Short mmCIF file of C-alpha atoms in Angstrom, two decimals:
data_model
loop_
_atom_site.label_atom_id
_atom_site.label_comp_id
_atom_site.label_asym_id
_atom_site.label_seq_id
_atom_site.Cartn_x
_atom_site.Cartn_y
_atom_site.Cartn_z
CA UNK A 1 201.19 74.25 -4.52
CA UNK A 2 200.83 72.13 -1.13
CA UNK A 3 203.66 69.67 -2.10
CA UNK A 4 206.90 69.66 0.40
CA UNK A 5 209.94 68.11 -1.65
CA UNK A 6 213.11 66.19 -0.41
CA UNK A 7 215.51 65.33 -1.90
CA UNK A 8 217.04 62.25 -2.11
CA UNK A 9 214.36 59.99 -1.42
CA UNK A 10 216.73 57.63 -0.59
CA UNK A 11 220.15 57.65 0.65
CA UNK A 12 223.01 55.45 1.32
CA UNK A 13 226.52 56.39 3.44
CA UNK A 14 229.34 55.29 5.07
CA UNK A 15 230.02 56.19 8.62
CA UNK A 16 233.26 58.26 7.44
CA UNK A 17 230.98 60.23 4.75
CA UNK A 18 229.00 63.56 4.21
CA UNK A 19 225.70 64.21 2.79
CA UNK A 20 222.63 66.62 2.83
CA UNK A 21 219.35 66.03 3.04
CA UNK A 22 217.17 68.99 1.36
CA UNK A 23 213.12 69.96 1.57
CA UNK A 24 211.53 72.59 -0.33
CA UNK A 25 208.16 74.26 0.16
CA UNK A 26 206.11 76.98 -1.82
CA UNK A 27 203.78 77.66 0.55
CA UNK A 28 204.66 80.66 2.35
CA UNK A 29 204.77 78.36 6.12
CA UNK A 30 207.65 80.50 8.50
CA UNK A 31 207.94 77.06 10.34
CA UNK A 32 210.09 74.13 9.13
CA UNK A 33 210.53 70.65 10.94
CA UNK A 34 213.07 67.74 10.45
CA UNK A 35 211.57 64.21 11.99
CA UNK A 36 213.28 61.02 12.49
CA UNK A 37 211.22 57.87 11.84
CA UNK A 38 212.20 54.57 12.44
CA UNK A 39 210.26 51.56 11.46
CA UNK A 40 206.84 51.20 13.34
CA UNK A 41 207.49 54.08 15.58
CA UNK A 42 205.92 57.69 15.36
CA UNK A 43 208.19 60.16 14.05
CA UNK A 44 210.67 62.04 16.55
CA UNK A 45 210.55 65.77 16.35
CA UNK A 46 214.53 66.74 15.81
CA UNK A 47 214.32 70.35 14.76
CA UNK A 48 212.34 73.13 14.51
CA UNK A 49 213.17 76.27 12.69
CA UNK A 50 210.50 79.08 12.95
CA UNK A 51 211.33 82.56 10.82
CA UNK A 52 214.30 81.03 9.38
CA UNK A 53 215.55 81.25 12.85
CA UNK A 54 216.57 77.76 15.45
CA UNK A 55 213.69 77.32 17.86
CA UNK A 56 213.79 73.99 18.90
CA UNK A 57 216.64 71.22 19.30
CA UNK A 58 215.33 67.93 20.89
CA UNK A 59 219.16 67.20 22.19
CA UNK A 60 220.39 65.85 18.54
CA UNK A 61 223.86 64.99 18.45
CA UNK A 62 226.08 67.32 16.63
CA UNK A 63 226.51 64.87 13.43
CA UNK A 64 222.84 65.93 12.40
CA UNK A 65 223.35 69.83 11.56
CA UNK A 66 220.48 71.54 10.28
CA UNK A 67 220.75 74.75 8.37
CA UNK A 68 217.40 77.05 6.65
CA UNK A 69 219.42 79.20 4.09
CA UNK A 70 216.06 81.14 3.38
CA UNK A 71 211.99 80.42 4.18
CA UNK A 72 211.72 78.28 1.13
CA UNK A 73 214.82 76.07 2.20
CA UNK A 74 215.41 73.68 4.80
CA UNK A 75 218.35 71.14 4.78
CA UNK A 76 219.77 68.37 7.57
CA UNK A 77 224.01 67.96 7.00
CA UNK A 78 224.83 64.48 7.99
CA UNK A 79 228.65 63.82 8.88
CA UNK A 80 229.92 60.58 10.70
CA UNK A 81 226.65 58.90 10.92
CA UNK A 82 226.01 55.49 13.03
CA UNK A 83 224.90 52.50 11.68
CA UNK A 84 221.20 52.95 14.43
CA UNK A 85 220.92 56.57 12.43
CA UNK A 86 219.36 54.66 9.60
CA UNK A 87 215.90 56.02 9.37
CA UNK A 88 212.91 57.92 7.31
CA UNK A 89 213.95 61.60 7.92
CA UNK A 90 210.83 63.82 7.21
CA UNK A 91 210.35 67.70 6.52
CA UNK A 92 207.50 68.79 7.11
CA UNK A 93 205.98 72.49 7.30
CA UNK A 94 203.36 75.13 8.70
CA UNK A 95 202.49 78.21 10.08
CA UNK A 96 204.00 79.40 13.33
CA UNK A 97 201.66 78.64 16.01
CA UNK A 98 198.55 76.73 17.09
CA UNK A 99 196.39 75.20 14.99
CA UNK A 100 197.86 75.29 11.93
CA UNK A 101 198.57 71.50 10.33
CA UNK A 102 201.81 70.57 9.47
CA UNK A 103 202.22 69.20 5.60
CA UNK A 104 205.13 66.64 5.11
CA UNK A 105 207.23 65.92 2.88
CA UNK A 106 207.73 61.92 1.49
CA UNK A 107 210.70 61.39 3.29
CA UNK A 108 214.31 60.58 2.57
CA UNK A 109 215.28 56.69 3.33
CA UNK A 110 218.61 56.70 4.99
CA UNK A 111 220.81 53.45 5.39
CA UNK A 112 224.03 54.21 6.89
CA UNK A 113 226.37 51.01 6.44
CA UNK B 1 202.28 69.70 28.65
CA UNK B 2 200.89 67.76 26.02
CA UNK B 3 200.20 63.83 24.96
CA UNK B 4 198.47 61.67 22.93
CA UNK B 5 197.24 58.05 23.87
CA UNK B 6 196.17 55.38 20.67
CA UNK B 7 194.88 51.82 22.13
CA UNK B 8 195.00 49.00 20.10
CA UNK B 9 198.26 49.63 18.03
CA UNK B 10 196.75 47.40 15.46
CA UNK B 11 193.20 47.02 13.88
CA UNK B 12 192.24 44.46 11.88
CA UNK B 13 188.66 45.24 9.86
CA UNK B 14 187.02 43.52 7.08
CA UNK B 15 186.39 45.47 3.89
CA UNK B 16 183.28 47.38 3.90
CA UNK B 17 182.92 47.32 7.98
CA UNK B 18 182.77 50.34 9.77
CA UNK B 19 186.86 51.38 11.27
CA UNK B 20 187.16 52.93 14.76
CA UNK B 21 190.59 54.57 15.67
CA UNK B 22 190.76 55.63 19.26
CA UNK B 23 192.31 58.67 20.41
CA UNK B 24 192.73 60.44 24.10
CA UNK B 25 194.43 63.59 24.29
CA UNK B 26 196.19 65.88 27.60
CA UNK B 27 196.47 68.82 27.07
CA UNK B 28 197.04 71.79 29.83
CA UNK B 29 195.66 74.28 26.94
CA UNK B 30 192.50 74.35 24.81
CA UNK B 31 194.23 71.62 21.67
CA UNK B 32 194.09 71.66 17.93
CA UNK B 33 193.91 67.77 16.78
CA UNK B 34 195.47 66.07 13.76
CA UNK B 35 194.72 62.49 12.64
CA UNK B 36 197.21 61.69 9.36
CA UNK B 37 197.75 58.57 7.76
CA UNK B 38 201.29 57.13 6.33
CA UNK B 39 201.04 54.34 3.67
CA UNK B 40 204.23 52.28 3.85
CA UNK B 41 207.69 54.50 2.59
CA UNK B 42 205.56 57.38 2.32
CA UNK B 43 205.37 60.63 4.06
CA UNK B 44 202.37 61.68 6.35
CA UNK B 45 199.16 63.01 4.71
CA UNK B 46 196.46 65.06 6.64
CA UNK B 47 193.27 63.64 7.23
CA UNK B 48 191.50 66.34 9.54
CA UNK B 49 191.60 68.81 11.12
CA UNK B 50 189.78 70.24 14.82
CA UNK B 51 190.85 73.94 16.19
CA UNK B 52 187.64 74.91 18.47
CA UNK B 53 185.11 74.96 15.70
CA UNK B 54 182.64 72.50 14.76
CA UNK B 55 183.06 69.49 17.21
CA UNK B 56 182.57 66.91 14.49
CA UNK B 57 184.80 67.27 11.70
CA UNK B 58 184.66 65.93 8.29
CA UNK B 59 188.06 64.40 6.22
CA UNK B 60 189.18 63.24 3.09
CA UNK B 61 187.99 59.36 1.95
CA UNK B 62 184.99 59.65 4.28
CA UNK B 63 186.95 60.05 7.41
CA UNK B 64 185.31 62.06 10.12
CA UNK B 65 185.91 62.76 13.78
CA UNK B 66 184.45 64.04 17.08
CA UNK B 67 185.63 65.94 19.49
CA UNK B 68 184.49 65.39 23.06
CA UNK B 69 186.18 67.46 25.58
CA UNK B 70 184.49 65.79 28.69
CA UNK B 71 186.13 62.63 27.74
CA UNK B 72 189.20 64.34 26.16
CA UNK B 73 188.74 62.57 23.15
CA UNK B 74 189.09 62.51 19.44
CA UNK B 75 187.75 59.57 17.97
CA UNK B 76 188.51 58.31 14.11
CA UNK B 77 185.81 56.70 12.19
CA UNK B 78 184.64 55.82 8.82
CA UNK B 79 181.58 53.96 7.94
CA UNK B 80 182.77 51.36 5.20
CA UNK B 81 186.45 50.44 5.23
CA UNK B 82 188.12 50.03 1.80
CA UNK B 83 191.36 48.02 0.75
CA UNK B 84 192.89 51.69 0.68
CA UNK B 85 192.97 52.39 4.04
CA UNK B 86 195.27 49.94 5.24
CA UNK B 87 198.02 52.12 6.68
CA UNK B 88 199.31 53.81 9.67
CA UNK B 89 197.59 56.08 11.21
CA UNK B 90 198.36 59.06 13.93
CA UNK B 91 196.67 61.10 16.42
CA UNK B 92 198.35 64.46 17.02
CA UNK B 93 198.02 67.24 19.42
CA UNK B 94 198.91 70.79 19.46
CA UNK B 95 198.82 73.30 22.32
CA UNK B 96 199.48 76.81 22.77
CA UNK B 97 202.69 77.13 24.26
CA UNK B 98 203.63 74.07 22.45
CA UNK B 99 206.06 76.18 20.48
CA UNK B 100 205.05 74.48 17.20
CA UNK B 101 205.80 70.94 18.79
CA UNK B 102 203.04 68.50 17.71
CA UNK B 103 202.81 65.61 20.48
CA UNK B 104 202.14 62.37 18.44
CA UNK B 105 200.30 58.71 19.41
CA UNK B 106 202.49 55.63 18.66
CA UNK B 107 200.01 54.66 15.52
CA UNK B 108 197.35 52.53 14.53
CA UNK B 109 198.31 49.84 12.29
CA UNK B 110 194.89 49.43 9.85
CA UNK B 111 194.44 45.99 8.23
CA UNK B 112 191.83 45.80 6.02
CA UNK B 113 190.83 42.13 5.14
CA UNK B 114 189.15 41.41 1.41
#
């Protein structure tokens, strides 16, 4: 199995509401990514988790919350979102370390209204 | 540090034509290099791979690549372009003490005219 899942794919909230996003891999990878993606742009590295543990934070603000619950799991809370947080979020996966690709998932469409 | 550089953010080939996809790379450490492609609404798929192997590497749809350290670069190409490739694609970098962060290009934008 070299499928990452997310759930939703896509995803529509008020400002004043809360949601998760969720991604799923059966892989075995110890590292787990969320990327933002806007429309024509590369996607922005948010987090990185790396043995279930935070490793990287690219200076998010606090209404994106990420949480791994085990190495399987990976999931982005969403509370108070702005209208310019609209986006493709994508998991993606891999092996700690150099070298090792990264396998994402198909995204979740976001529209926050 | 790490980056990526991708000229010519879009490509316009006819079907059947050879496709080129530029890529330069910095890197402060030897790099492992990505190319994926994204059709639209969809996530990224991996097209190849190089991690200090063979310098020309061989991907999926009849993809390949070479790497050139001298010129720091990692050049796409296919020989015959189908309707199928029209998508996005991306140059990637990683470096050791990159703590898992891949450095990305902004994209090629492939149009492949019938």
């Amino acid at each position: 199995d070299t499928e990452v899942t997310q759930t939703p794919k896509h995803l529509v909230m008020g400002m004043t509401n809360k949601k998760s996003l969720k991604c799923e891999q059966h892989m075995g990878h110890r590292a787990m990514y969320w990327y933002k993606q806007k429309a024509k742009k590369p996607p922005e590295l948010m987090f990185v988790y790396s043995y279930e543990k935070l490793s990287i934070n690219e200076s998010v603000p606090s209404r994106f919350s990420p949480e791994c619950p085990n190495s399987s799991l990976l999931n982005l809370h969403l509370h108070a979102l702005q209208p310019e947080d609209s986006a493709l979020y994508l998991c993606a996966s891999s092996q700690p370390g150099q070298g090792a690709e990264a396998f994402f998932g198909q995204g979740t469409r976001l529209t926050v209204v | 540090a790490q980056s990526v550089t991708q000229l010519d953010s879009h490509v316009s080939v006819s079907e059947g034509t050879p496709v080129l996809l530029r890529c330069n790379y910095s890197s402060s450490y030897s790099p492992s290099l990505f190319w994926y492609v994204q059709h639209p609404n969809k996530g990224l798929q991996l097209l190849l791979k190089y991690t200090s192997a063979a310098t020309l590497v061989k991907g999926i749809n009849g993809f390949e690549a070479e790497f050139k350290k001298s010129e720091t670069s990692f050049h796409l190409t296919k020989p015959s372009a189908h309707m199928s490739d029209a998508a996005e694609y991306f140059c990637v970098v990683s470096s050791l003490g990159g703590n898992n962060r891949l450095a990305f290009g902004k994209g090629n934008q492939v149009v492949v005219i019938p």
